[in-house]
Amino acid sequence: MNIPLPDVPEVRVVGLPQLTSGFDLVERLDLGMHLKVHGPLEPMTGERLAELAESIALNGRGGAGFPFGRKLRAVAKASIRRGVRPVVVINGSEGEPACRKDTVLLNRAPHLILDGALLAAEALGARTLVVAVTRNSTEISVRSALAERGLSDRRGQPLRARVVRTPERMVSGEASAVIRAASGGPALPPGRRERAAESGVGGAPTLLSNAETYAQLAVAARIGARRYGDTGLPDEPGTVLLTLSGAVARPMVIEVPTGVPLRYVLQLAGAPVLPQGVLTGGYHGNWISANATHDAVVSRASLAAAGGALGAGAILPIGPETCPLGESLRVANWLAAETAGQCGPCKLGLPAAAGGLSDVLNGGGPAALEALREVTLAVKGRGACKHPDGSARFLSSTLSAFTDDLAAHVLDGGCGRETSGVLPLPAPGYQDVEESIPSGEKLAVDWTLCRGHGLCADIVPELIRLGPDGYPALADAAVPMHLRGRAQRAVRRCPALALRIEQQAPERPVLPPGTGRKALGSGRS
């Protein structure tokens, strides 16, 4: 069984809603309804905004948990020192199959996120806003929200705003991958670690934060630090968005105040009364036991004390009927396939680790277990991005959390349970059939001019590849919006001026089963 989460699952709230205010009234809050529900928002200076973020202990909600106030000050300092206008980036890339909280916000409350980002942009004097998204639904919602505010990427505007589409992959949501995509490159980590506050999009100081983080900032700016602190724990005030899936009767995104017992949240989603384990923080997170689940509350500190992690807010229980090591192997194989292929620990280490766990499950004995431990240890701390570390953390947690099952597989040949596949993973072939919003434009080649230089295929390989004769073969489909910039760059860089973009009536092609969006036509008659 493998049931991927819908883009926008059921949404529930414990206590009074903040981020999800108005969700009981409409499916999506357009600008008019947003203002009716939340009210107007006054601009703030950079110092006041940083003080607000620090007074409510606002940490990033994308997984890393970096203090937002410190990030804001660092960008302002770098911008002043270098005399360069900064860039503000909303990271709405959600490539992990167990996470939907940011997708829910971008689809249903996009203006709350834009409020926080625009507050920061005005405080910093930024003239560029970038919103990174992974899905059609989020792209449509964000483009509509920008249009409702009169924001676009046209020259001459006081603030230029644009949407960047990233692939639905684990590594595409990593901060450096988002910055690289926003700068016109592939949505992959660059292989070196740089501080975005110093050099981000286009080399400018960049404030990049998670979509929920900006929404939390907008809520706090409206109600003030004191009222914001009335909800939740004193040291971690406010609410948290969680995505609950796995062995639950009702997969959902839920807004809860910090301090709510984790067992209560699991009960609302219909999780097993005594789960075999609960994966906290998603597929880069940690497993915790049923006993730890009973004592933990929803907070970063409490989950860490229980051996878990809040991370990006994904909570996944599994029941007693499935093999936990088999469930973990499915995830390990997916994590290995998500590699950017740019460094040895990721490209070689993660497949080796997944293979090692498979050997343990298939009767490899103590030797296979020891080999798995060694390769997992070798991966840690050596990758070009955080994907190898997060994957190794997940594998190490698996080995520590399910010692009885591990002993049964190593010593007795198995635990006697099938793998049910309750942890959500993408459907097979999801990347091939994923389409973007068509731009109404199509690439074309003037064959009387083309000399087969091949530069176009390097710039936009999703739409152009070189045929056996060395000449380009073009995709017989409209240019997707998220590839439009690169398609235009390919046209500009064609040495023979043979490539062009033609207008066509916008249409959404209907794909037969098994047909990918990257299927290419002949390009020449």
Short mmCIF file of N, CA, C and O in Angstrom, two decimals, residues 39-113:
data_model
loop_
_atom_site.label_atom_id
_atom_site.label_comp_id
_atom_site.label_asym_id
_atom_site.label_seq_id
_atom_site.Cartn_x
_atom_site.Cartn_y
_atom_site.Cartn_z
N GLY A 39 -7.22 41.78 8.75
CA GLY A 39 -7.07 43.22 8.91
C GLY A 39 -5.84 43.76 8.23
O GLY A 39 -5.00 43.01 7.74
N PRO A 40 -5.70 45.09 8.19
CA PRO A 40 -4.55 45.70 7.52
C PRO A 40 -3.26 45.48 8.31
O PRO A 40 -3.30 45.09 9.49
N LEU A 41 -2.15 45.77 7.68
CA LEU A 41 -0.84 45.55 8.29
C LEU A 41 0.03 46.78 8.05
O LEU A 41 0.21 47.20 6.90
N GLU A 42 0.54 47.35 9.13
CA GLU A 42 1.38 48.54 9.02
C GLU A 42 2.84 48.15 8.82
O GLU A 42 3.30 47.16 9.40
N PRO A 43 3.58 48.90 8.00
CA PRO A 43 5.00 48.60 7.81
C PRO A 43 5.79 48.84 9.08
O PRO A 43 5.35 49.56 9.99
N MET A 44 6.96 48.21 9.17
CA MET A 44 7.83 48.32 10.34
C MET A 44 9.26 48.55 9.88
O MET A 44 9.66 48.09 8.81
N THR A 45 10.03 49.23 10.71
CA THR A 45 11.45 49.38 10.42
C THR A 45 12.16 48.05 10.61
O THR A 45 11.65 47.13 11.28
N GLY A 46 13.35 47.93 10.05
CA GLY A 46 14.11 46.70 10.19
C GLY A 46 14.42 46.36 11.63
O GLY A 46 14.34 45.20 12.05
N GLU A 47 14.76 47.38 12.44
CA GLU A 47 15.08 47.14 13.84
C GLU A 47 13.86 46.65 14.60
O GLU A 47 13.94 45.70 15.39
N ARG A 48 12.71 47.29 14.38
CA ARG A 48 11.48 46.86 15.07
C ARG A 48 11.09 45.44 14.65
O ARG A 48 10.64 44.65 15.48
N LEU A 49 11.27 45.13 13.37
CA LEU A 49 10.91 43.80 12.90
C LEU A 49 11.82 42.74 13.50
O LEU A 49 11.37 41.67 13.91
N ALA A 50 13.12 43.04 13.58
CA ALA A 50 14.05 42.10 14.20
C ALA A 50 13.74 41.92 15.68
O ALA A 50 13.78 40.79 16.21
N GLU A 51 13.41 43.02 16.36
CA GLU A 51 13.07 42.92 17.78
C GLU A 51 11.80 42.10 17.99
O GLU A 51 11.69 41.33 18.94
N LEU A 52 10.82 42.27 17.09
CA LEU A 52 9.60 41.48 17.18
C LEU A 52 9.91 39.99 17.03
O LEU A 52 9.42 39.17 17.82
N ALA A 53 10.70 39.66 16.02
CA ALA A 53 11.04 38.25 15.79
C ALA A 53 11.78 37.66 16.99
O ALA A 53 11.54 36.51 17.38
N GLU A 54 12.64 38.46 17.58
CA GLU A 54 13.40 37.96 18.74
C GLU A 54 12.52 37.85 19.98
O GLU A 54 12.67 36.91 20.78
N SER A 55 11.58 38.76 20.14
CA SER A 55 10.72 38.73 21.33
C SER A 55 9.77 37.55 21.32
O SER A 55 9.33 37.10 22.39
N ILE A 56 9.42 37.04 20.14
CA ILE A 56 8.53 35.87 20.08
C ILE A 56 9.32 34.59 19.80
O ILE A 56 8.73 33.54 19.54
N ALA A 57 10.66 34.68 19.85
CA ALA A 57 11.54 33.53 19.61
C ALA A 57 11.20 32.83 18.30
O ALA A 57 11.08 31.61 18.24
N LEU A 58 11.05 33.64 17.23
CA LEU A 58 10.67 33.08 15.94
C LEU A 58 11.86 32.40 15.28
O LEU A 58 12.83 33.05 14.88
N ASN A 59 11.78 31.09 15.20
CA ASN A 59 12.79 30.31 14.49
C ASN A 59 12.22 29.80 13.18
O ASN A 59 11.01 29.67 13.02
N GLY A 60 13.09 29.51 12.24
CA GLY A 60 12.65 29.02 10.94
C GLY A 60 11.83 27.75 11.08
O GLY A 60 12.17 26.85 11.86
N ARG A 61 10.75 27.66 10.31
CA ARG A 61 9.85 26.51 10.39
C ARG A 61 10.08 25.52 9.24
O ARG A 61 9.24 24.68 8.98
N GLY A 62 11.23 25.63 8.58
CA GLY A 62 11.51 24.72 7.47
C GLY A 62 12.31 23.50 7.87
O GLY A 62 12.55 22.62 7.05
N GLY A 63 12.76 23.44 9.12
CA GLY A 63 13.52 22.27 9.56
C GLY A 63 14.76 22.64 10.35
O GLY A 63 15.04 22.07 11.40
N ALA A 64 15.53 23.62 9.86
CA ALA A 64 16.78 23.97 10.53
C ALA A 64 16.55 24.74 11.82
O ALA A 64 17.35 24.65 12.77
N GLY A 65 15.49 25.54 11.88
CA GLY A 65 15.15 26.25 13.11
C GLY A 65 16.07 27.41 13.43
O GLY A 65 16.27 27.75 14.60
N PHE A 66 16.63 28.08 12.41
CA PHE A 66 17.54 29.20 12.66
C PHE A 66 16.74 30.43 13.08
O PHE A 66 15.68 30.72 12.51
N PRO A 67 17.22 31.19 14.08
CA PRO A 67 16.48 32.37 14.55
C PRO A 67 16.29 33.40 13.43
O PRO A 67 17.26 33.85 12.82
N PHE A 68 15.04 33.80 13.20
CA PHE A 68 14.74 34.69 12.09
C PHE A 68 15.32 36.09 12.33
O PHE A 68 15.79 36.74 11.40
N GLY A 69 15.28 36.56 13.58
CA GLY A 69 15.80 37.89 13.88
C GLY A 69 17.28 38.01 13.54
O GLY A 69 17.73 39.03 12.99
N ARG A 70 18.06 36.99 13.89
CA ARG A 70 19.49 37.01 13.58
C ARG A 70 19.72 37.01 12.07
O ARG A 70 20.61 37.70 11.56
N LYS A 71 18.91 36.25 11.36
CA LYS A 71 19.04 36.20 9.91
C LYS A 71 18.73 37.57 9.30
O LYS A 71 19.44 38.05 8.40
N LEU A 72 17.67 38.20 9.79
CA LEU A 72 17.27 39.52 9.29
C LEU A 72 18.39 40.54 9.52
O LEU A 72 18.72 41.34 8.64
N ARG A 73 18.97 40.55 10.71
CA ARG A 73 20.05 41.49 11.02
C ARG A 73 21.28 41.23 10.14
O ARG A 73 21.94 42.17 9.69
N ALA A 74 21.58 39.95 9.91
CA ALA A 74 22.75 39.63 9.10
C ALA A 74 22.59 40.12 7.67
O ALA A 74 23.55 40.64 7.06
N VAL A 75 21.40 39.97 7.11
CA VAL A 75 21.15 40.45 5.74
C VAL A 75 21.25 41.97 5.68
O VAL A 75 21.86 42.53 4.76
N ALA A 76 20.66 42.65 6.66
CA ALA A 76 20.71 44.12 6.69
C ALA A 76 22.16 44.60 6.79
O ALA A 76 22.56 45.54 6.09
N LYS A 77 22.94 43.96 7.64
CA LYS A 77 24.34 44.36 7.82
C LYS A 77 25.14 44.15 6.55
O LYS A 77 25.91 45.04 6.13
N ALA A 78 24.96 43.01 5.89
CA ALA A 78 25.69 42.73 4.65
C ALA A 78 25.27 43.69 3.54
O ALA A 78 26.10 44.15 2.74
N SER A 79 23.99 44.01 3.48
CA SER A 79 23.48 44.91 2.45
C SER A 79 24.07 46.31 2.60
O SER A 79 24.49 46.94 1.62
N ILE A 80 24.12 46.80 3.84
CA ILE A 80 24.68 48.13 4.10
C ILE A 80 26.18 48.15 3.82
O ILE A 80 26.70 49.08 3.19
N ARG A 81 26.87 47.13 4.27
CA ARG A 81 28.33 47.08 4.08
C ARG A 81 28.71 47.04 2.61
O ARG A 81 29.64 47.70 2.17
N ARG A 82 27.94 46.28 1.82
CA ARG A 82 28.28 46.12 0.41
C ARG A 82 27.60 47.15 -0.49
O ARG A 82 27.96 47.30 -1.66
N GLY A 83 26.62 47.87 0.06
CA GLY A 83 25.89 48.83 -0.76
C GLY A 83 25.07 48.17 -1.84
O GLY A 83 24.92 48.71 -2.94
N VAL A 84 24.51 47.00 -1.53
CA VAL A 84 23.75 46.22 -2.50
C VAL A 84 22.34 45.99 -1.96
O VAL A 84 22.17 45.65 -0.78
N ARG A 85 21.34 46.18 -2.80
CA ARG A 85 19.96 45.88 -2.40
C ARG A 85 19.81 44.38 -2.15
O ARG A 85 20.22 43.56 -2.98
N PRO A 86 19.21 44.00 -1.03
CA PRO A 86 19.04 42.56 -0.77
C PRO A 86 17.85 41.98 -1.54
O PRO A 86 17.05 42.71 -2.13
N VAL A 87 17.75 40.67 -1.51
CA VAL A 87 16.65 39.93 -2.12
C VAL A 87 15.93 39.15 -1.01
O VAL A 87 16.57 38.63 -0.10
N VAL A 88 14.62 39.10 -1.10
CA VAL A 88 13.82 38.32 -0.14
C VAL A 88 13.25 37.10 -0.87
O VAL A 88 12.66 37.24 -1.95
N VAL A 89 13.43 35.92 -0.29
CA VAL A 89 12.98 34.67 -0.90
C VAL A 89 12.06 33.93 0.05
O VAL A 89 12.40 33.72 1.22
N ILE A 90 10.90 33.55 -0.44
CA ILE A 90 9.98 32.66 0.28
C ILE A 90 10.25 31.24 -0.20
O ILE A 90 10.05 30.92 -1.37
N ASN A 91 10.70 30.40 0.71
CA ASN A 91 10.97 29.01 0.33
C ASN A 91 9.70 28.18 0.57
O ASN A 91 9.44 27.71 1.66
N GLY A 92 8.92 28.03 -0.50
CA GLY A 92 7.73 27.19 -0.44
C GLY A 92 7.96 25.86 -1.12
O GLY A 92 7.00 25.12 -1.39
N SER A 93 9.23 25.52 -1.39
CA SER A 93 9.57 24.23 -2.01
C SER A 93 9.36 23.14 -0.97
O SER A 93 10.01 23.14 0.07
N GLU A 94 8.49 22.23 -1.26
CA GLU A 94 8.16 21.16 -0.31
C GLU A 94 8.24 19.84 -1.04
O GLU A 94 7.23 19.29 -1.48
N GLY A 95 9.46 19.34 -1.18
CA GLY A 95 9.68 18.13 -1.96
C GLY A 95 9.62 16.85 -1.16
O GLY A 95 9.79 15.77 -1.73
N GLU A 96 9.40 16.95 0.15
CA GLU A 96 9.32 15.74 0.96
C GLU A 96 7.89 15.21 0.94
O GLU A 96 6.94 15.95 1.22
N PRO A 97 7.69 13.94 0.61
CA PRO A 97 6.33 13.41 0.45
C PRO A 97 5.51 13.36 1.73
O PRO A 97 4.30 13.17 1.67
N ALA A 98 6.14 13.57 2.88
CA ALA A 98 5.40 13.54 4.15
C ALA A 98 5.05 14.94 4.65
O ALA A 98 4.48 15.07 5.73
N CYS A 99 5.36 15.98 3.89
CA CYS A 99 5.11 17.36 4.32
C CYS A 99 4.10 18.04 3.42
O CYS A 99 4.21 17.97 2.19
N ARG A 100 3.12 18.72 4.02
CA ARG A 100 2.14 19.48 3.24
C ARG A 100 1.77 20.81 3.89
O ARG A 100 0.93 21.53 3.36
N LYS A 101 2.37 21.17 5.01
CA LYS A 101 1.94 22.37 5.73
C LYS A 101 2.15 23.63 4.89
O LYS A 101 1.28 24.51 4.84
N ASP A 102 3.30 23.75 4.22
CA ASP A 102 3.55 24.95 3.42
C ASP A 102 2.67 24.97 2.18
O ASP A 102 2.23 26.04 1.74
N THR A 103 2.43 23.80 1.62
CA THR A 103 1.52 23.72 0.47
C THR A 103 0.13 24.18 0.85
O THR A 103 -0.54 24.90 0.10
N VAL A 104 -0.33 23.77 2.04
CA VAL A 104 -1.64 24.22 2.52
C VAL A 104 -1.68 25.73 2.66
O VAL A 104 -2.62 26.40 2.21
N LEU A 105 -0.66 26.32 3.28
CA LEU A 105 -0.63 27.77 3.45
C LEU A 105 -0.58 28.49 2.11
O LEU A 105 -1.29 29.48 1.90
N LEU A 106 0.26 28.03 1.20
CA LEU A 106 0.39 28.69 -0.10
C LEU A 106 -0.88 28.57 -0.92
O LEU A 106 -1.22 29.46 -1.71
N ASN A 107 -1.60 27.48 -0.75
CA ASN A 107 -2.85 27.29 -1.49
C ASN A 107 -4.02 28.03 -0.87
O ASN A 107 -4.87 28.55 -1.58
N ARG A 108 -4.07 28.09 0.45
CA ARG A 108 -5.26 28.60 1.11
C ARG A 108 -5.08 29.98 1.75
O ARG A 108 -6.04 30.71 1.90
N ALA A 109 -3.86 30.32 2.13
CA ALA A 109 -3.61 31.63 2.76
C ALA A 109 -2.35 32.27 2.20
O ALA A 109 -1.45 32.65 2.96
N PRO A 110 -2.26 32.41 0.88
CA PRO A 110 -1.00 32.93 0.29
C PRO A 110 -0.69 34.36 0.73
O PRO A 110 0.48 34.74 0.84
N HIS A 111 -1.73 35.17 0.99
CA HIS A 111 -1.48 36.57 1.33
C HIS A 111 -0.88 36.74 2.72
O HIS A 111 -0.20 37.73 2.99
N LEU A 112 -1.12 35.78 3.62
CA LEU A 112 -0.49 35.85 4.94
C LEU A 112 1.01 35.68 4.80
O LEU A 112 1.80 36.36 5.47
N ILE A 113 1.42 34.77 3.94
CA ILE A 113 2.85 34.57 3.68
C ILE A 113 3.45 35.80 3.01
O ILE A 113 4.53 36.27 3.39
#
